[in-house]
mmCIF file of C-alpha atoms in Angstrom:
data_model
loop_
_atom_site.group_PDB
_atom_site.id
_atom_site.type_symbol
_atom_site.label_atom_id
_atom_site.label_comp_id
_atom_site.label_asym_id
_atom_site.label_seq_id
_atom_site.Cartn_x
_atom_site.Cartn_y
_atom_site.Cartn_z
ATOM 1 C CA MET A 15 11.702 22.461 -12.951
ATOM 2 C CA ALA A 16 12.339 19.802 -15.611
ATOM 3 C CA ASN A 17 12.196 20.456 -19.341
ATOM 4 C CA SER A 18 8.811 19.415 -20.720
ATOM 5 C CA TRP A 19 10.386 16.926 -23.128
ATOM 6 C CA GLN A 20 11.896 14.889 -20.307
ATOM 7 C CA ARG A 21 9.780 11.740 -20.061
ATOM 8 C CA LEU A 22 9.574 9.517 -16.991
ATOM 9 C CA ALA A 23 7.928 6.111 -17.210
ATOM 10 C CA ILE A 24 6.264 4.163 -14.413
ATOM 11 C CA PHE A 25 5.584 0.456 -14.972
ATOM 12 C CA ILE A 26 3.102 -1.572 -12.929
ATOM 13 C CA PRO A 27 0.956 -4.590 -13.839
ATOM 14 C CA SER A 28 -2.429 -2.845 -13.489
ATOM 15 C CA LEU A 29 -4.387 -0.532 -11.232
ATOM 16 C CA ASN A 30 -5.989 -3.426 -9.375
ATOM 17 C CA GLY A 31 -4.995 -3.736 -5.733
ATOM 18 C CA GLY A 32 -4.346 -1.169 -3.056
ATOM 19 C CA GLY A 33 -1.394 0.636 -1.531
ATOM 20 C CA ALA A 34 1.174 0.310 -4.317
ATOM 21 C CA GLN A 35 -1.296 1.462 -6.954
ATOM 22 C CA ARG A 36 -2.305 4.530 -4.942
ATOM 23 C CA LEU A 37 1.370 5.319 -4.412
ATOM 24 C CA ILE A 38 1.996 5.221 -8.153
ATOM 25 C CA LEU A 39 -0.793 7.685 -8.919
ATOM 26 C CA LYS A 40 0.480 10.142 -6.325
ATOM 27 C CA LEU A 41 4.030 9.881 -7.657
ATOM 28 C CA ALA A 42 2.873 10.315 -11.249
ATOM 29 C CA ASN A 43 1.003 13.481 -10.364
ATOM 30 C CA GLY A 44 3.986 14.763 -8.362
ATOM 31 C CA PHE A 45 6.350 14.179 -11.285
ATOM 32 C CA VAL A 46 4.007 16.086 -13.617
ATOM 33 C CA GLU A 47 3.906 18.999 -11.186
ATOM 34 C CA ARG A 48 7.726 19.084 -11.364
ATOM 35 C CA GLY A 49 7.506 19.551 -15.131
ATOM 36 C CA TYR A 50 8.092 16.023 -16.405
ATOM 37 C CA CYS A 51 6.068 14.183 -19.024
ATOM 38 C CA VAL A 52 4.884 10.976 -17.378
ATOM 39 C CA ASP A 53 3.831 7.687 -18.951
ATOM 40 C CA LEU A 54 1.951 5.192 -16.788
ATOM 41 C CA VAL A 55 2.790 1.903 -18.486
ATOM 42 C CA LEU A 56 0.398 -0.902 -17.568
ATOM 43 C CA ALA A 57 0.535 -4.559 -18.542
ATOM 44 C CA GLN A 58 -3.254 -4.302 -18.490
ATOM 45 C CA ALA A 59 -5.109 -0.991 -18.271
ATOM 46 C CA THR A 60 -7.619 -2.292 -15.729
ATOM 47 C CA GLY A 61 -8.544 -1.642 -12.118
ATOM 48 C CA PRO A 62 -10.727 0.598 -9.964
ATOM 49 C CA TYR A 63 -8.090 3.334 -9.800
ATOM 50 C CA LEU A 64 -8.025 3.815 -13.593
ATOM 51 C CA PRO A 65 -10.478 6.774 -13.475
ATOM 52 C CA GLU A 66 -8.187 8.421 -10.894
ATOM 53 C CA VAL A 67 -5.252 8.746 -13.305
ATOM 54 C CA PRO A 68 -4.668 12.491 -13.879
ATOM 55 C CA GLU A 69 -5.371 13.733 -17.410
ATOM 56 C CA THR A 70 -1.804 15.026 -17.512
ATOM 57 C CA VAL A 71 -0.472 11.452 -17.286
ATOM 58 C CA ARG A 72 -0.413 9.351 -20.470
ATOM 59 C CA ILE A 73 -1.673 5.785 -20.026
ATOM 60 C CA VAL A 74 0.217 3.213 -22.102
ATOM 61 C CA ASP A 75 -1.737 -0.064 -22.253
ATOM 62 C CA LEU A 76 0.481 -3.016 -23.204
ATOM 63 C CA LYS A 77 -2.666 -5.184 -23.513
ATOM 64 C CA ALA A 78 -1.113 -8.319 -22.042
ATOM 65 C CA SER A 79 -3.239 -11.165 -20.666
ATOM 66 C CA ARG A 80 -0.618 -11.721 -17.935
ATOM 67 C CA THR A 81 2.147 -9.481 -16.649
ATOM 68 C CA LEU A 82 4.891 -11.776 -17.958
ATOM 69 C CA PHE A 83 3.444 -11.665 -21.475
ATOM 70 C CA CYS A 84 3.896 -7.892 -21.713
ATOM 71 C CA LEU A 85 7.685 -8.218 -21.996
ATOM 72 C CA PRO A 86 7.900 -7.805 -25.822
ATOM 73 C CA ALA A 87 5.547 -4.818 -25.730
ATOM 74 C CA LEU A 88 7.549 -3.188 -22.931
ATOM 75 C CA VAL A 89 10.762 -3.693 -24.917
ATOM 76 C CA GLY A 90 9.091 -1.962 -27.869
ATOM 77 C CA TYR A 91 7.887 0.883 -25.688
ATOM 78 C CA LEU A 92 11.379 1.536 -24.321
ATOM 79 C CA ARG A 93 12.962 1.489 -27.791
ATOM 80 C CA GLN A 94 10.388 3.851 -29.230
ATOM 81 C CA ASN A 95 9.989 6.324 -26.346
ATOM 82 C CA ARG A 96 13.363 6.162 -24.568
ATOM 83 C CA PRO A 97 12.262 7.694 -21.231
ATOM 84 C CA ILE A 98 15.015 9.249 -19.137
ATOM 85 C CA ALA A 99 14.198 6.794 -16.322
ATOM 86 C CA LEU A 100 11.828 3.928 -15.576
ATOM 87 C CA LEU A 101 10.300 3.252 -12.146
ATOM 88 C CA SER A 102 8.706 -0.144 -11.553
ATOM 89 C CA ALA A 103 6.727 -1.426 -8.587
ATOM 90 C CA LEU A 104 6.149 -4.937 -7.202
ATOM 91 C CA ASP A 105 8.621 -7.785 -7.517
ATOM 92 C CA TYR A 106 7.399 -9.546 -10.689
ATOM 93 C CA ALA A 107 6.996 -6.242 -12.521
ATOM 94 C CA ASN A 108 10.447 -5.212 -11.325
ATOM 95 C CA LEU A 109 12.004 -8.272 -12.948
ATOM 96 C CA ILE A 110 10.155 -7.698 -16.204
ATOM 97 C CA ALA A 111 11.224 -4.036 -16.245
ATOM 98 C CA LEU A 112 14.869 -5.064 -15.837
ATOM 99 C CA TRP A 113 14.604 -7.754 -18.515
ATOM 100 C CA ALA A 114 12.925 -5.325 -20.908
ATOM 101 C CA SER A 115 15.603 -2.701 -20.339
ATOM 102 C CA GLY A 116 18.331 -5.229 -21.112
ATOM 103 C CA LEU A 117 16.612 -6.580 -24.218
ATOM 104 C CA ALA A 118 15.804 -3.080 -25.519
ATOM 105 C CA ARG A 119 19.460 -2.059 -25.195
ATOM 106 C CA VAL A 120 18.555 1.479 -24.207
ATOM 107 C CA SER A 121 20.288 3.742 -21.712
ATOM 108 C CA THR A 122 17.149 4.197 -19.599
ATOM 109 C CA PRO A 123 18.034 3.553 -15.925
ATOM 110 C CA VAL A 124 15.576 1.391 -13.981
ATOM 111 C CA VAL A 125 14.625 1.974 -10.342
ATOM 112 C CA VAL A 126 12.773 -0.954 -8.764
ATOM 113 C CA SER A 127 10.590 -0.623 -5.686
ATOM 114 C CA GLU A 128 9.587 -3.260 -3.136
ATOM 115 C CA HIS A 129 6.356 -2.738 -1.203
ATOM 116 C CA ASN A 130 6.124 -5.799 1.011
ATOM 117 C CA THR A 131 8.102 -7.924 3.441
ATOM 118 C CA LEU A 132 9.509 -10.547 1.084
ATOM 119 C CA SER A 133 10.262 -13.268 3.647
ATOM 120 C CA LEU A 134 6.677 -13.305 4.904
ATOM 121 C CA ALA A 135 5.130 -12.948 1.448
ATOM 122 C CA LEU A 136 7.105 -16.009 0.316
ATOM 123 C CA GLU A 137 5.832 -18.059 3.256
ATOM 124 C CA HIS A 138 2.343 -17.702 1.800
ATOM 125 C CA ALA A 139 3.326 -17.937 -1.893
ATOM 126 C CA ARG A 140 2.586 -20.959 -4.034
ATOM 127 C CA GLY A 141 4.304 -22.629 -6.975
ATOM 128 C CA TRP A 142 7.552 -21.430 -8.497
ATOM 129 C CA HIS A 143 7.443 -18.052 -6.735
ATOM 130 C CA LYS A 144 8.773 -19.445 -3.475
ATOM 131 C CA ARG A 145 11.626 -21.321 -5.125
ATOM 132 C CA LEU A 146 12.766 -18.938 -7.837
ATOM 133 C CA LEU A 147 11.880 -15.389 -6.856
ATOM 134 C CA PRO A 148 14.764 -14.728 -4.401
ATOM 135 C CA THR A 149 17.252 -16.190 -6.896
ATOM 136 C CA LEU A 150 15.905 -14.123 -9.778
ATOM 137 C CA MET A 151 16.018 -11.009 -7.618
ATOM 138 C CA ARG A 152 19.614 -11.752 -6.602
ATOM 139 C CA TRP A 153 20.604 -12.201 -10.262
ATOM 140 C CA PHE A 154 18.782 -9.263 -11.826
ATOM 141 C CA TYR A 155 18.144 -6.573 -9.168
ATOM 142 C CA PRO A 156 21.822 -5.489 -9.273
ATOM 143 C CA GLN A 157 21.097 -4.195 -12.789
ATOM 144 C CA ALA A 158 18.803 -1.549 -11.294
ATOM 145 C CA ARG A 159 20.085 1.935 -10.664
ATOM 146 C CA THR A 160 18.532 1.855 -7.194
ATOM 147 C CA ILE A 161 16.408 -0.567 -5.172
ATOM 148 C CA VAL A 162 13.769 1.312 -3.173
ATOM 149 C CA THR A 163 11.892 -0.144 -0.205
ATOM 150 C CA VAL A 164 8.926 1.491 1.521
ATOM 151 C CA SER A 165 10.129 0.928 5.085
ATOM 152 C CA GLN A 166 13.369 0.273 6.919
ATOM 153 C CA GLY A 167 12.074 -3.135 7.966
ATOM 154 C CA VAL A 168 11.575 -4.161 4.327
ATOM 155 C CA ALA A 169 15.067 -2.822 3.557
ATOM 156 C CA GLU A 170 16.552 -5.060 6.247
ATOM 157 C CA ASP A 171 14.518 -8.105 5.193
ATOM 158 C CA LEU A 172 15.302 -7.968 1.467
ATOM 159 C CA PRO A 173 19.072 -8.704 1.579
ATOM 160 C CA ARG A 174 18.534 -11.430 4.188
ATOM 161 C CA VAL A 175 16.233 -13.304 1.819
ATOM 162 C CA THR A 176 17.939 -12.606 -1.506
ATOM 163 C CA GLY A 177 21.598 -12.057 -0.681
ATOM 164 C CA LEU A 178 21.507 -8.623 -2.319
ATOM 165 C CA ASP A 179 23.998 -5.962 -1.296
ATOM 166 C CA GLY A 180 22.278 -3.832 1.342
ATOM 167 C CA ASP A 181 24.252 -0.782 0.205
ATOM 168 C CA ARG A 182 22.221 -0.776 -3.036
ATOM 169 C CA ILE A 183 18.955 -0.418 -1.119
ATOM 170 C CA CYS A 184 17.400 2.842 0.077
ATOM 171 C CA THR A 185 14.198 3.492 1.980
ATOM 172 C CA ILE A 186 11.647 6.005 0.697
ATOM 173 C CA TYR A 187 8.332 6.121 2.511
ATOM 174 C CA ASN A 188 5.092 6.166 0.563
ATOM 175 C CA PRO A 189 3.629 9.575 -0.429
ATOM 176 C CA VAL A 190 0.587 9.298 1.782
ATOM 177 C CA ILE A 191 -0.174 12.863 2.846
ATOM 178 C CA THR A 192 -1.450 14.953 -0.059
ATOM 179 C CA PRO A 193 -2.948 18.469 -0.015
ATOM 180 C CA ASP A 194 -6.398 17.131 -0.938
ATOM 181 C CA LEU A 195 -6.627 14.363 1.664
ATOM 182 C CA ARG A 196 -8.521 16.447 4.225
ATOM 183 C CA GLU A 197 -10.892 17.674 1.501
ATOM 184 C CA LYS A 198 -11.609 14.090 0.438
ATOM 185 C CA ALA A 199 -12.337 13.275 4.073
ATOM 186 C CA LYS A 200 -15.035 15.985 4.117
ATOM 187 C CA ALA A 201 -17.033 14.341 1.304
ATOM 188 C CA PRO A 202 -20.655 13.529 2.221
ATOM 189 C CA LEU A 203 -21.209 10.114 3.755
ATOM 190 C CA GLU A 204 -24.646 8.587 4.131
ATOM 191 C CA HIS A 205 -23.725 5.453 6.077
ATOM 192 C CA PRO A 206 -26.261 5.293 8.942
ATOM 193 C CA TRP A 207 -23.730 3.924 11.438
ATOM 194 C CA LEU A 208 -21.573 7.046 11.181
ATOM 195 C CA LYS A 209 -24.273 9.559 12.045
ATOM 196 C CA PRO A 210 -24.177 11.471 15.366
ATOM 197 C CA GLY A 211 -25.594 9.579 18.339
ATOM 198 C CA GLU A 212 -24.786 6.113 16.966
ATOM 199 C CA PRO A 213 -22.523 3.605 18.791
ATOM 200 C CA PRO A 214 -18.786 3.981 18.134
ATOM 201 C CA VAL A 215 -17.466 2.498 14.892
ATOM 202 C CA VAL A 216 -14.272 0.490 14.500
ATOM 203 C CA LEU A 217 -12.896 0.785 10.957
ATOM 204 C CA ALA A 218 -10.456 -1.311 8.952
ATOM 205 C CA VAL A 219 -9.456 -0.913 5.298
ATOM 206 C CA GLY A 220 -7.726 -3.471 3.098
ATOM 207 C CA ARG A 221 -8.062 -6.422 0.763
ATOM 208 C CA LEU A 222 -9.921 -9.389 2.208
ATOM 209 C CA VAL A 223 -6.880 -11.671 2.144
ATOM 210 C CA PRO A 224 -5.019 -13.686 4.803
ATOM 211 C CA GLN A 225 -2.261 -11.055 5.065
ATOM 212 C CA LYS A 226 -4.701 -8.530 6.559
ATOM 213 C CA ASP A 227 -5.937 -11.036 9.197
ATOM 214 C CA PHE A 228 -9.438 -9.615 9.445
ATOM 215 C CA SER A 229 -10.538 -12.911 11.037
ATOM 216 C CA THR A 230 -8.588 -11.970 14.186
ATOM 217 C CA LEU A 231 -10.157 -8.501 14.081
ATOM 218 C CA ILE A 232 -13.668 -9.990 13.894
ATOM 219 C CA ARG A 233 -12.906 -12.292 16.825
ATOM 220 C CA ALA A 234 -11.550 -9.360 18.829
ATOM 221 C CA PHE A 235 -14.622 -7.313 17.974
ATOM 222 C CA ALA A 236 -16.852 -10.184 19.121
ATOM 223 C CA GLN A 237 -15.151 -9.990 22.537
ATOM 224 C CA LEU A 238 -15.599 -6.223 22.656
ATOM 225 C CA ARG A 239 -19.241 -6.485 21.631
ATOM 226 C CA GLN A 240 -20.041 -8.754 24.600
ATOM 227 C CA HIS A 241 -19.874 -5.870 27.039
ATOM 228 C CA ARG A 242 -20.255 -2.638 25.056
ATOM 229 C CA ALA A 243 -22.161 -1.289 22.057
ATOM 230 C CA ALA A 244 -19.986 -0.874 18.985
ATOM 231 C CA ARG A 245 -19.903 -1.565 15.249
ATOM 232 C CA LEU A 246 -17.243 -2.737 12.827
ATOM 233 C CA ILE A 247 -16.844 -1.706 9.181
ATOM 234 C CA VAL A 248 -14.237 -3.359 6.956
ATOM 235 C CA LEU A 249 -13.744 -1.666 3.574
ATOM 236 C CA GLY A 250 -12.233 -3.901 0.921
ATOM 237 C CA GLU A 251 -12.779 -6.874 -1.345
ATOM 238 C CA GLY A 252 -11.009 -10.187 -1.762
ATOM 239 C CA VAL A 253 -10.966 -13.960 -1.730
ATOM 240 C CA GLN A 254 -11.686 -14.275 1.998
ATOM 241 C CA ARG A 255 -15.131 -12.658 1.825
ATOM 242 C CA PRO A 256 -17.064 -15.962 2.233
ATOM 243 C CA GLU A 257 -14.879 -17.010 5.170
ATOM 244 C CA LEU A 258 -15.214 -13.638 6.916
ATOM 245 C CA GLU A 259 -18.961 -13.490 6.344
ATOM 246 C CA GLY A 260 -19.213 -16.980 7.831
ATOM 247 C CA LEU A 261 -17.273 -15.836 10.894
ATOM 248 C CA VAL A 262 -19.621 -12.873 11.329
ATOM 249 C CA ARG A 263 -22.600 -15.240 11.269
ATOM 250 C CA GLN A 264 -20.861 -17.646 13.666
ATOM 251 C CA PHE A 265 -20.599 -14.897 16.290
ATOM 252 C CA GLY A 266 -24.088 -13.544 15.570
ATOM 253 C CA LEU A 267 -22.707 -10.156 14.553
ATOM 254 C CA GLU A 268 -24.731 -9.597 11.382
ATOM 255 C CA SER A 269 -26.289 -6.430 12.837
ATOM 256 C CA ASP A 270 -22.960 -4.989 13.980
ATOM 257 C CA VAL A 271 -20.421 -5.869 11.271
ATOM 258 C CA SER A 272 -20.493 -4.492 7.709
ATOM 259 C CA LEU A 273 -18.300 -5.556 4.768
ATOM 260 C CA PRO A 274 -19.365 -3.046 2.083
ATOM 261 C CA GLY A 275 -16.598 -3.959 -0.387
ATOM 262 C CA PHE A 276 -14.071 -1.717 -2.093
ATOM 263 C CA VAL A 277 -14.596 2.025 -1.583
ATOM 264 C CA LEU A 278 -12.670 4.441 -3.792
ATOM 265 C CA ASN A 279 -12.677 7.211 -1.174
ATOM 266 C CA PRO A 280 -12.326 5.673 2.308
ATOM 267 C CA TYR A 281 -11.353 8.955 3.974
ATOM 268 C CA PRO A 282 -14.828 10.093 5.098
ATOM 269 C CA TYR A 283 -15.084 6.759 6.920
ATOM 270 C CA MET A 284 -11.657 7.253 8.509
ATOM 271 C CA ALA A 285 -12.442 10.772 9.672
ATOM 272 C CA ARG A 286 -15.721 9.694 11.303
ATOM 273 C CA ALA A 287 -14.655 6.379 12.852
ATOM 274 C CA SER A 288 -13.918 6.136 16.574
ATOM 275 C CA VAL A 289 -10.936 3.797 16.117
ATOM 276 C CA PHE A 290 -8.924 2.645 13.113
ATOM 277 C CA VAL A 291 -7.432 -0.869 13.248
ATOM 278 C CA LEU A 292 -4.611 -2.381 11.195
ATOM 279 C CA SER A 293 -4.739 -6.106 12.002
ATOM 280 C CA SER A 294 -2.195 -7.373 9.458
ATOM 281 C CA ARG A 295 0.156 -10.314 9.842
ATOM 282 C CA TRP A 296 2.732 -8.422 7.799
ATOM 283 C CA GLU A 297 2.990 -5.205 5.786
ATOM 284 C CA GLY A 298 5.449 -3.282 3.682
ATOM 285 C CA LEU A 299 4.542 -0.045 5.438
ATOM 286 C CA GLY A 300 0.847 0.288 6.291
ATOM 287 C CA ILE A 301 -0.435 3.301 4.358
ATOM 288 C CA VAL A 302 -3.938 3.268 5.804
ATOM 289 C CA ALA A 303 -2.594 3.661 9.340
ATOM 290 C CA ILE A 304 -0.764 6.830 8.287
ATOM 291 C CA GLU A 305 -3.899 8.226 6.657
ATOM 292 C CA ALA A 306 -6.039 7.519 9.723
ATOM 293 C CA MET A 307 -3.418 9.029 12.029
ATOM 294 C CA TYR A 308 -3.260 12.180 9.881
ATOM 295 C CA LEU A 309 -7.049 12.525 9.995
ATOM 296 C CA GLY A 310 -6.974 12.385 13.790
ATOM 297 C CA THR A 311 -8.487 8.932 14.305
ATOM 298 C CA PRO A 312 -6.912 6.823 17.088
ATOM 299 C CA VAL A 313 -4.913 3.947 15.576
ATOM 300 C CA VAL A 314 -4.538 0.430 16.948
ATOM 301 C CA SER A 315 -2.157 -1.771 14.981
ATOM 302 C CA THR A 316 -0.494 -5.122 15.198
ATOM 303 C CA ASP A 317 3.239 -4.886 15.704
ATOM 304 C CA CYS A 318 3.726 -6.766 12.456
ATOM 305 C CA PRO A 319 6.780 -6.751 10.236
ATOM 306 C CA HIS A 320 7.194 -4.162 8.883
ATOM 307 C CA GLY A 321 5.982 -0.579 9.040
ATOM 308 C CA PRO A 322 3.550 -0.029 11.930
ATOM 309 C CA ARG A 323 6.278 0.355 14.564
ATOM 310 C CA GLU A 324 8.029 2.907 12.327
ATOM 311 C CA ILE A 325 4.780 4.759 11.615
ATOM 312 C CA LEU A 326 3.632 4.883 15.242
ATOM 313 C CA GLN A 327 7.127 5.592 16.570
ATOM 314 C CA ASP A 328 7.248 2.617 18.937
ATOM 315 C CA GLY A 329 3.736 3.345 20.176
ATOM 316 C CA LYS A 330 4.078 7.120 20.600
ATOM 317 C CA TYR A 331 1.322 7.879 18.064
ATOM 318 C CA GLY A 332 -0.857 4.794 18.486
ATOM 319 C CA THR A 333 -1.189 1.407 20.169
ATOM 320 C CA LEU A 334 0.792 -1.668 19.089
ATOM 321 C CA VAL A 335 -0.377 -5.206 19.914
ATOM 322 C CA PRO A 336 1.065 -8.640 19.089
ATOM 323 C CA VAL A 337 0.113 -10.204 15.753
ATOM 324 C CA GLY A 338 -2.847 -12.583 15.969
ATOM 325 C CA ASP A 339 -3.633 -11.800 19.623
ATOM 326 C CA GLU A 340 -7.394 -11.226 19.654
ATOM 327 C CA ASP A 341 -7.506 -10.644 23.427
ATOM 328 C CA ARG A 342 -4.911 -7.858 23.368
ATOM 329 C CA LEU A 343 -6.488 -6.396 20.244
ATOM 330 C CA ALA A 344 -9.929 -6.258 21.854
ATOM 331 C CA LYS A 345 -8.551 -4.534 24.955
ATOM 332 C CA ALA A 346 -6.573 -2.010 22.884
ATOM 333 C CA ILE A 347 -9.622 -1.125 20.785
ATOM 334 C CA GLU A 348 -11.729 -0.559 23.895
ATOM 335 C CA MET A 349 -9.031 1.581 25.488
ATOM 336 C CA ALA A 350 -8.729 3.685 22.320
ATOM 337 C CA MET A 351 -12.505 4.213 22.360
ATOM 338 C CA THR A 352 -12.458 5.593 25.898
ATOM 339 C CA GLN A 353 -9.530 7.971 25.444
ATOM 340 C CA GLU A 354 -9.896 11.454 24.009
ATOM 341 C CA ALA A 355 -8.449 11.657 20.498
ATOM 342 C CA VAL A 356 -5.349 13.861 20.277
ATOM 343 C CA PRO A 357 -4.738 15.705 16.960
ATOM 344 C CA PRO A 358 -1.532 14.442 15.313
ATOM 345 C CA CYS A 359 1.561 16.610 15.438
ATOM 346 C CA GLN A 360 3.283 17.445 12.161
ATOM 347 C CA GLU A 361 6.377 15.387 12.965
ATOM 348 C CA SER A 362 4.215 12.250 12.991
ATOM 349 C CA TRP A 363 3.262 12.531 9.321
ATOM 350 C CA GLN A 364 5.876 14.854 7.741
ATOM 351 C CA PRO A 365 8.040 11.964 6.411
ATOM 352 C CA PHE A 366 5.023 10.771 4.428
ATOM 353 C CA GLU A 367 4.165 14.114 2.761
ATOM 354 C CA VAL A 368 3.951 13.833 -1.007
ATOM 355 C CA ASP A 369 6.423 16.681 -1.701
ATOM 356 C CA THR A 370 9.068 15.058 0.487
ATOM 357 C CA VAL A 371 8.642 11.663 -1.151
ATOM 358 C CA VAL A 372 8.467 12.926 -4.746
ATOM 359 C CA ASN A 373 11.768 14.747 -4.265
ATOM 360 C CA GLN A 374 13.371 11.572 -2.917
ATOM 361 C CA TYR A 375 12.120 9.483 -5.847
ATOM 362 C CA LEU A 376 13.321 12.051 -8.380
ATOM 363 C CA HIS A 377 16.744 11.951 -6.758
ATOM 364 C CA ALA A 378 16.765 8.153 -7.132
ATOM 365 C CA LEU A 379 15.557 8.315 -10.742
ATOM 366 C CA VAL A 380 17.461 11.215 -12.265
ATOM 367 C CA GLY A 381 19.912 12.370 -9.591
#
C-alpha cells in the first residue's frame, strides 16, 4: 500500500473517444485503491466519460483549446505538484508530456502509452502528422522511463515505423475485466429488439470512423438478411454516420439496422446480443471484443493488425475473418448464430483483469 501523499498523474487530451479513455479511468481507480493520490490531468475537461471519473480522483483541467496549447499549463502543473510519476496516453499527448517534463526540469519520470497500430494510423493521417510524427517519436520517446503498448502487435510495429529501440518497449494489456462489469451488464434495457422471442441481434460497438469499417459489416449483414431474420445494432457516434445511414437505405435495411449513437453502458447490449462483431481494419487491441467474450457472447472479428488474434488466441475463443471480406464475415456471423454459446474460461480473460494490469502499470511507473 502506497503512502497517501504519493501522487500519480495521468495526462490525456480529454475524455472524448473510446477505448483509451475507458482504460485511463480504470487505471485511475486502481491506483487509488492501492493508496495513491491520483490526478487526472486533461487538456480539456470534456467528454462523455467525465461523469464516470471517481470522486477519489482529482480532475485537473488545463483549459486548452487544443492539446498542443496546454504545454505551458502542464509545465506549471508539474512544477507545482511534482507527482512521483506521470502516465500519458496517445501519441500527441505523449510528446507533450515529455516536452513538459523537460521544460519543467522536475524529476518526475514519464511513462508513455501507445494504443493503436502506428503504421496503419499514419496511412490514414493527414497533414504534418504523417511526415513528422515518427521522427518526433524517435527523438523524444527515449526520454520516457518506459514505452507501453497495449498489444504485442503494436509493440512490434512501433520500432519498425519509428526506429525506436524495441528493448525500451513493454506490452501491458488494457484493464478490461473489472469486478462491476457483470453488474453493469445486468442493468435494465428497454430496446425492443433485445426482448425474448425477437430475431437474433448482431452487435458492434465503436466510433463511426473508417478504422472500424462498419460499411463492410453492413454489407455483410445485408447478405445475411437475404436468407434469415436478424437485426444489427451499432453503438457509437462519428463522422461516418451519414455515409453509413445512406448504406442502410441503399440495402433497404431501415427496419433491421439501428445506429442509436454513443451509449455510456453498452454491456446490457453485449450480454443480450446473439453475436458480437469487431469489423475493424486495424486496432491497438480491441477492448470491446474482450468485454463481449467475458460476457459470454460469441465473437466474430476481423484478423486485423493488431489485437484480435491475441485476444481470441488464434481463433480458439472466437472466429477470425480477413479484413474487408464481407462474404466471409457474413458466413462467420451466421455460423456463430447457429452454434451454442460456450461460457468463457478464465484463462481467456485473466490477462485483461484490472488487478493484473494495474500491478503491471505500477511496476512501470514506480518500480
